Coordinates of C-alpha atoms in Angstrom, one line a residue:
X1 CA -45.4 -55.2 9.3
X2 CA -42.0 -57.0 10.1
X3 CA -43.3 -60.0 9.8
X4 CA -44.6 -59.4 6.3
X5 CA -41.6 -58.0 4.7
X6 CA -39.5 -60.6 5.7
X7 CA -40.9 -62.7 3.1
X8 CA -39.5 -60.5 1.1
X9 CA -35.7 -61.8 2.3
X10 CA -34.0 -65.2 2.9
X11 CA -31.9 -63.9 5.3
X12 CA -33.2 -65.1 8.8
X13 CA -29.7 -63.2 10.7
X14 CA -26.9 -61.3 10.2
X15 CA -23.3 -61.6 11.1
X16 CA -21.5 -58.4 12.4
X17 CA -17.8 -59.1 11.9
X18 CA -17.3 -56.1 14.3
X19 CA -13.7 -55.5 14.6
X20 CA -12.6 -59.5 14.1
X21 CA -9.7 -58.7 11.7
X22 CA -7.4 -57.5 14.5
X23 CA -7.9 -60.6 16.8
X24 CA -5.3 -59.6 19.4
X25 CA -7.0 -56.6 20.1
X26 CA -10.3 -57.9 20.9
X27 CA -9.6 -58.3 24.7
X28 CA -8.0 -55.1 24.7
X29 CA -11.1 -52.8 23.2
X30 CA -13.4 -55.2 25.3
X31 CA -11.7 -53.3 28.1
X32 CA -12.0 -50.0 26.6
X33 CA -15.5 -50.2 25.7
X34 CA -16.6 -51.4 28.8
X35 CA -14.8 -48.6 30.9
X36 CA -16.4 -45.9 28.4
X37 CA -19.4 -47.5 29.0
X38 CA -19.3 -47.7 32.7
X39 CA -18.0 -43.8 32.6
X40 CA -21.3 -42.8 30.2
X41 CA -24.1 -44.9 32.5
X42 CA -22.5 -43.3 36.0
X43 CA -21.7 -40.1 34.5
X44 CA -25.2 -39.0 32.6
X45 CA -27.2 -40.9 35.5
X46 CA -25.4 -38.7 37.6
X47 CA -25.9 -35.4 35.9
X48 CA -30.2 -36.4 35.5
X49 CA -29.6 -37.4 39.7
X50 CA -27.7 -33.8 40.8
X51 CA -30.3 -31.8 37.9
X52 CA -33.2 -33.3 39.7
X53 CA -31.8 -33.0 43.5
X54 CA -30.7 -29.5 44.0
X55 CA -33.4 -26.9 43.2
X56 CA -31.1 -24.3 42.0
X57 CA -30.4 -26.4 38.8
X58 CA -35.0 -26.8 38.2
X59 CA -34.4 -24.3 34.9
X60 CA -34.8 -24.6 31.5
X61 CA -31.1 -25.0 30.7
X62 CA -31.0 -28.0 33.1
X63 CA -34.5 -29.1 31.6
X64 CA -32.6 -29.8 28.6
X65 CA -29.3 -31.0 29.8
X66 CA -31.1 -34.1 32.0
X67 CA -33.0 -34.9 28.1
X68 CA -29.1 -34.9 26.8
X69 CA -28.3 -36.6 29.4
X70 CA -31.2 -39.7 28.6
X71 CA -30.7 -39.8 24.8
X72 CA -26.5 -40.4 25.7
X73 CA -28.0 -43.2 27.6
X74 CA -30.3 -44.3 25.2
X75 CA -28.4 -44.3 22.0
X76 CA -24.9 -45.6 23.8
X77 CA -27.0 -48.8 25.2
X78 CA -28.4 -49.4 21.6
X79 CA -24.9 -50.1 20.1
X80 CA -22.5 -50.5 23.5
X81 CA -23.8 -54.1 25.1
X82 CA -23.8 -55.9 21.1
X83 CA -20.4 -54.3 20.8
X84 CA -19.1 -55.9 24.2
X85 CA -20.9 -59.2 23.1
X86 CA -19.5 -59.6 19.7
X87 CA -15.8 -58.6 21.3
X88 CA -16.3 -61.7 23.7
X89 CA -18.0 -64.4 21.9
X90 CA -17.8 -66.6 18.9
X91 CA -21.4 -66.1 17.6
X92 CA -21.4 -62.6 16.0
X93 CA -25.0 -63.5 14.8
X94 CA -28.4 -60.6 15.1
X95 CA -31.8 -61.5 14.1
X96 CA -33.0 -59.3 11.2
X97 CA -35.9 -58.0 13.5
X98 CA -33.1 -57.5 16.3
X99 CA -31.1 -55.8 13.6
X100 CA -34.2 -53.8 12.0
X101 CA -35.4 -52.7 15.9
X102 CA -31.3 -51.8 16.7
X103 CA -31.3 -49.3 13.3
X104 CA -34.6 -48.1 14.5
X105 CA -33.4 -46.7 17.9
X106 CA -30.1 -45.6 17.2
X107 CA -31.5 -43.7 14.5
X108 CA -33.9 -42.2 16.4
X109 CA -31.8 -41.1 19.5
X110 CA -29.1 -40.1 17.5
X111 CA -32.0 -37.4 15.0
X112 CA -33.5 -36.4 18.7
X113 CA -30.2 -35.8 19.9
X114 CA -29.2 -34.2 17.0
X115 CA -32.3 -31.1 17.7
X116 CA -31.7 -31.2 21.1
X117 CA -28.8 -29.8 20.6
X118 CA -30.1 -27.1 18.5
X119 CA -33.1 -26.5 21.4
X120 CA -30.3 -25.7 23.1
X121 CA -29.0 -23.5 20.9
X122 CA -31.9 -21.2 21.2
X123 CA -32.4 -21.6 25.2
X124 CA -28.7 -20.3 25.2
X125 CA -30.4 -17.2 22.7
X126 CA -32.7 -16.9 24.7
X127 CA -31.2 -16.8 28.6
X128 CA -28.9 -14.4 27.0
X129 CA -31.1 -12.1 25.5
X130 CA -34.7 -12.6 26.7
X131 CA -34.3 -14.3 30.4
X132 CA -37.9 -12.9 30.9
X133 CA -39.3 -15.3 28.5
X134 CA -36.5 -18.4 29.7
X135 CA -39.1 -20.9 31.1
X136 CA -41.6 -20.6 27.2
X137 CA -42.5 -23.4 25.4
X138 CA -39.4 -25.9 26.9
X139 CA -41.6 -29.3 27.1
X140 CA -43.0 -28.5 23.5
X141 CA -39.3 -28.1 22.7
X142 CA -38.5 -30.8 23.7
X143 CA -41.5 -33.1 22.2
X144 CA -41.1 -31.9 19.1
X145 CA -37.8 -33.2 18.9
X146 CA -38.4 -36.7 20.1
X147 CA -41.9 -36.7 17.8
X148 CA -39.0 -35.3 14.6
X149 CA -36.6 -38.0 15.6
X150 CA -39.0 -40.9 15.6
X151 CA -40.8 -39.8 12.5
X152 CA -37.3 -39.7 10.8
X153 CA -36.5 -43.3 12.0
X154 CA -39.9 -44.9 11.2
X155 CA -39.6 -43.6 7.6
X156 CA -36.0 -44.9 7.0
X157 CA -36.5 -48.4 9.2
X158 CA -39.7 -49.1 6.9
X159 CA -37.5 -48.3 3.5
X160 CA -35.0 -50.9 4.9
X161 CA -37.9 -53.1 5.5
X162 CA -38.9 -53.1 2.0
X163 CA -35.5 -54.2 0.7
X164 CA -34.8 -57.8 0.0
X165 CA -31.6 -59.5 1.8
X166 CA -29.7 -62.3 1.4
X167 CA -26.6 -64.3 0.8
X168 CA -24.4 -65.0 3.4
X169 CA -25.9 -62.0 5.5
X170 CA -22.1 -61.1 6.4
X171 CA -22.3 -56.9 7.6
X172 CA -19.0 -55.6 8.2
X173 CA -19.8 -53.6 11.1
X174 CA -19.7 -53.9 14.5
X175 CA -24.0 -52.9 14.6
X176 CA -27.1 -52.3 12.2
X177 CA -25.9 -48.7 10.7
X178 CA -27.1 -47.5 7.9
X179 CA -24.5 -48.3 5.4
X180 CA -23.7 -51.9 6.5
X181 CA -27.2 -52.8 6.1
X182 CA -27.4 -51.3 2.7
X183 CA -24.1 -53.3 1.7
X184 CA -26.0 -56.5 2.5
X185 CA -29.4 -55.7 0.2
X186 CA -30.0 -57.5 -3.2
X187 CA -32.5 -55.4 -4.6
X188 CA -32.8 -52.0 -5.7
X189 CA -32.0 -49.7 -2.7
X190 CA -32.3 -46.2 -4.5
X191 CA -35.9 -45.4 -3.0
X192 CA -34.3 -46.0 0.7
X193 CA -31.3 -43.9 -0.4
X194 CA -32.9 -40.9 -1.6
X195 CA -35.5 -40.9 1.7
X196 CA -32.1 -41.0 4.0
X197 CA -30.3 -38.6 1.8
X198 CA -33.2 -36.1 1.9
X199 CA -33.9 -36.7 5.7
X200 CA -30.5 -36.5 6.5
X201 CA -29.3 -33.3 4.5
X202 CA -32.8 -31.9 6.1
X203 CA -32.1 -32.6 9.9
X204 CA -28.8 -31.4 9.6
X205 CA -29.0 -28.3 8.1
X206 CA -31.4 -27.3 10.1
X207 CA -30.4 -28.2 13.1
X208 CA -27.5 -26.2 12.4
X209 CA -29.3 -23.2 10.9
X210 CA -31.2 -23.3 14.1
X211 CA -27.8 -23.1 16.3
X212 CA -25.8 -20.7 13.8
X213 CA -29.0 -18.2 13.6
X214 CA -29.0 -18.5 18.0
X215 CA -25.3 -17.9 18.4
X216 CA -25.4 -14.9 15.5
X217 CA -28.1 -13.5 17.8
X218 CA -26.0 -14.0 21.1
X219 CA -23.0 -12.8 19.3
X220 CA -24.4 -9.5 18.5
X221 CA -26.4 -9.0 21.9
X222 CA -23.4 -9.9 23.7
X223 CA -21.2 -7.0 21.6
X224 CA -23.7 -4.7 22.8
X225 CA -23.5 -5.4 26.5
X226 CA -22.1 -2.5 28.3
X227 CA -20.5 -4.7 30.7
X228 CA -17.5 -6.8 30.8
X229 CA -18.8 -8.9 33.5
X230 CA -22.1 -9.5 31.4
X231 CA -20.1 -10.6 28.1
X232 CA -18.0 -13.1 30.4
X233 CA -21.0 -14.8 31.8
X234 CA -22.8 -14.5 28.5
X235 CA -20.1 -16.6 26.4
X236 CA -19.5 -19.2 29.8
X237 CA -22.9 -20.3 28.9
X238 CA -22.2 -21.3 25.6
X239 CA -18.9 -22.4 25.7
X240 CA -19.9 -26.0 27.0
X241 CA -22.4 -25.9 24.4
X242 CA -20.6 -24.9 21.3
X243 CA -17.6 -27.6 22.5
X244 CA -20.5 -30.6 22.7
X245 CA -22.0 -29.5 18.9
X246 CA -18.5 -29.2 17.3
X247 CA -18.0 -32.8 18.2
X248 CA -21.2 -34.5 17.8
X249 CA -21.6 -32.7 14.0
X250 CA -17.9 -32.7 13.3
X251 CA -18.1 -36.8 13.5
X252 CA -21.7 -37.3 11.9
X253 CA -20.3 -35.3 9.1
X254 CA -17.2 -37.4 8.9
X255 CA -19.2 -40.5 8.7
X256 CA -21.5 -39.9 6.0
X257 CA -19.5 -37.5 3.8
X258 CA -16.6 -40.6 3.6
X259 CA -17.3 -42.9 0.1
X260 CA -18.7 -46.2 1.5
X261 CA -15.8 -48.3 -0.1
X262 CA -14.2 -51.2 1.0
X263 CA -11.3 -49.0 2.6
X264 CA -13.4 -46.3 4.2
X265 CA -15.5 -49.5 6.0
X266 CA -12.5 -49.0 9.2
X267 CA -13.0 -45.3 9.3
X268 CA -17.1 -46.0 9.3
X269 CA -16.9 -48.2 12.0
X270 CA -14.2 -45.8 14.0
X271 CA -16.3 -43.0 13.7
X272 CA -19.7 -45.0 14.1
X273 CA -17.6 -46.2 17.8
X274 CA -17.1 -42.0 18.3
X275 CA -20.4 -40.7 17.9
X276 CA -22.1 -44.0 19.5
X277 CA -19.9 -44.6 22.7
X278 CA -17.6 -41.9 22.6
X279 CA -19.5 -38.8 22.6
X280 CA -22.3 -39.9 25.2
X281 CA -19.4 -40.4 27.9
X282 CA -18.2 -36.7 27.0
X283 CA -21.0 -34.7 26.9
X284 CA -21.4 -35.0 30.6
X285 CA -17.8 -34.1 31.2
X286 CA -17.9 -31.0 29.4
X287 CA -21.3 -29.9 30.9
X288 CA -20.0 -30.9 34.5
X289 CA -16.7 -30.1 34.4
X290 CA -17.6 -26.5 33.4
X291 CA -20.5 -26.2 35.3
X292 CA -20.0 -24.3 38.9
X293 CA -23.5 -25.2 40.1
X294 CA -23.2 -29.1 39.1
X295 CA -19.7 -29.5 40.2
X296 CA -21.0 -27.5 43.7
X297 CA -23.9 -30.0 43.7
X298 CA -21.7 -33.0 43.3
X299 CA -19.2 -31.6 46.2
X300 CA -21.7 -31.4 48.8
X301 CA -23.3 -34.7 47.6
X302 CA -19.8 -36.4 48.1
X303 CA -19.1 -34.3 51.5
X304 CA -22.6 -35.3 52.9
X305 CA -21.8 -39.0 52.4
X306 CA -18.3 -39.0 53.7
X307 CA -19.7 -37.0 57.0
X308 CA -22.4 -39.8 57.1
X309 CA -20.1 -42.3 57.4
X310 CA -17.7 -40.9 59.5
X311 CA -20.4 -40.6 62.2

């Protein structure tokens, strides 16, 4: 199918100018990228390694974390390693099937993500209201959102795919998002604007009419806890939760509500650099850090190695 509609385009790559109009600080964010990078690989692979080691962390809540944990991965190595490259090298160049497969992906994660978070959502309604029924339905929870996320991608990617491109290619961005690849199109790009809008405005208000509706719930449950000790324990289970959701929707809001002007293309890229290699090195320091069982995990993990080598 790619193949195919790139006879529609004279554009055989792309350029990403990335962040090339502040030269002296390419070495610097180089360094910066790759240390948030480094932080997000060793910090979600270690989350998915304590979930799956210690049996007291085999529940649904933990099901769902280790899945958060893989799309972080996922989406961070989509955009992270071309970032690093283009920071480094003169050749800023990407194919237009390596740009069209890069879109694809990050699109994808980013959706899946996106109702992952609102899965968990309800597995925090439901461990808070209705533990009996905790363990119900978690793998088709989590299918669903992968099948959603890729369905969404595939239907955007192939509108991009019909578009025709070409001049000088030149996408100032630091990756394939979205906007930048629209900004390089020469033909009509309405049809592919109106299937983003619509998908877009779809995914998001219902992912967060699926986490307001969960917490409203909890809220009023938790009110009507007779005990103190209850309502504590209640809201420490959501707390990591409701901090990871502000900030993934707070910046995914900010970067397609801004006008895509020749001004707003630094904020674009800023808050594409947030929500793509940012958040996916947070996530797992706001579920660990807050976490007693993970954090108790990692302890005797650490202690077990140091008594290993000591004898």
């Amino acid at each position: 199918m790619v193949s195919e509609v790139r006879n529609q385009s004279s554009v055989a790559t792309f350029i990403l100018v990335g962040f090339s109009e502040f030269p002296h600080l390419q070495a610097p964010l180089f360094l910066v990228f790759l240390n948030i990078y480094t932080v997000t690989l060793v910090g979600n692979l270690g989350i998915i390694v304590v979930i799956r080691i210690n049996p007291k962390l085999h529940t649904p809540m933990y099901f769902f974390l280790s899945h958060l944990s893989f799309l972080d991965i996922c989406y961070s190595s989509v955009f992270t390693p071309k970032l690093l490259e283009i920071l480094v090298v003169e050749d800023r160049t990407i194919s237009f099937n390596g740009c069209m497969t890069q879109f694809f992906f990050i699109c994808m994660f980013v959706v899946t993500e996106m109702f992952m978070l609102a899965v968990m959502a309800y597995d925090r309604f439901v461990a808070v209201c209705n533990p009996l029924l905790y363990t119900v339905l978690c793998a088709l929870l989590v299918a669903g959102t992968y099948m959603w996320g890729g369905l969404c991608s595939l239907i955007i990617t192939y509108s991009l795919l019909q578009l025709s491109y070409c001049g000088s290619g030149l996408m100032n961005h630091f990756g394939c998002e979205y906007s930048a690849i629209i900004s390089v199109s020469c033909s009509d790009s309405s049809f592919s604007q109106m299937a983003c809008l619509v998908i877009s405005v779809l995914s998001e208000a219902c992912s967060l009419l699926i986490t307001l509706a969960s917490y409203v719930f909890i809220v009023v449950i938790v009110i009507r806890m007779p005990s103190k000790g209850g309502l504590r324990k209640a809201f420490s289970t959501c707390t990591s939760h409701l901090m990871a959701i502000s900030i993934f929707h707070g910046i995914i809001l900010l970067l397609y509500c801004v006008p895509h002007s020749k001004n707003s293309w630094l904020l674009v890229k800023v808050a594409t650099a947030l929500y793509s290699v940012m958040i996916p090195m947070l996530n797992p320091l706001i579920y660990s850090l807050r976490n007693k069982d993970v954090k108790e995990t990692v302890r005797r993990l650490i202690n077990s190695k140091l008594h290993s080598q000591l004898t």
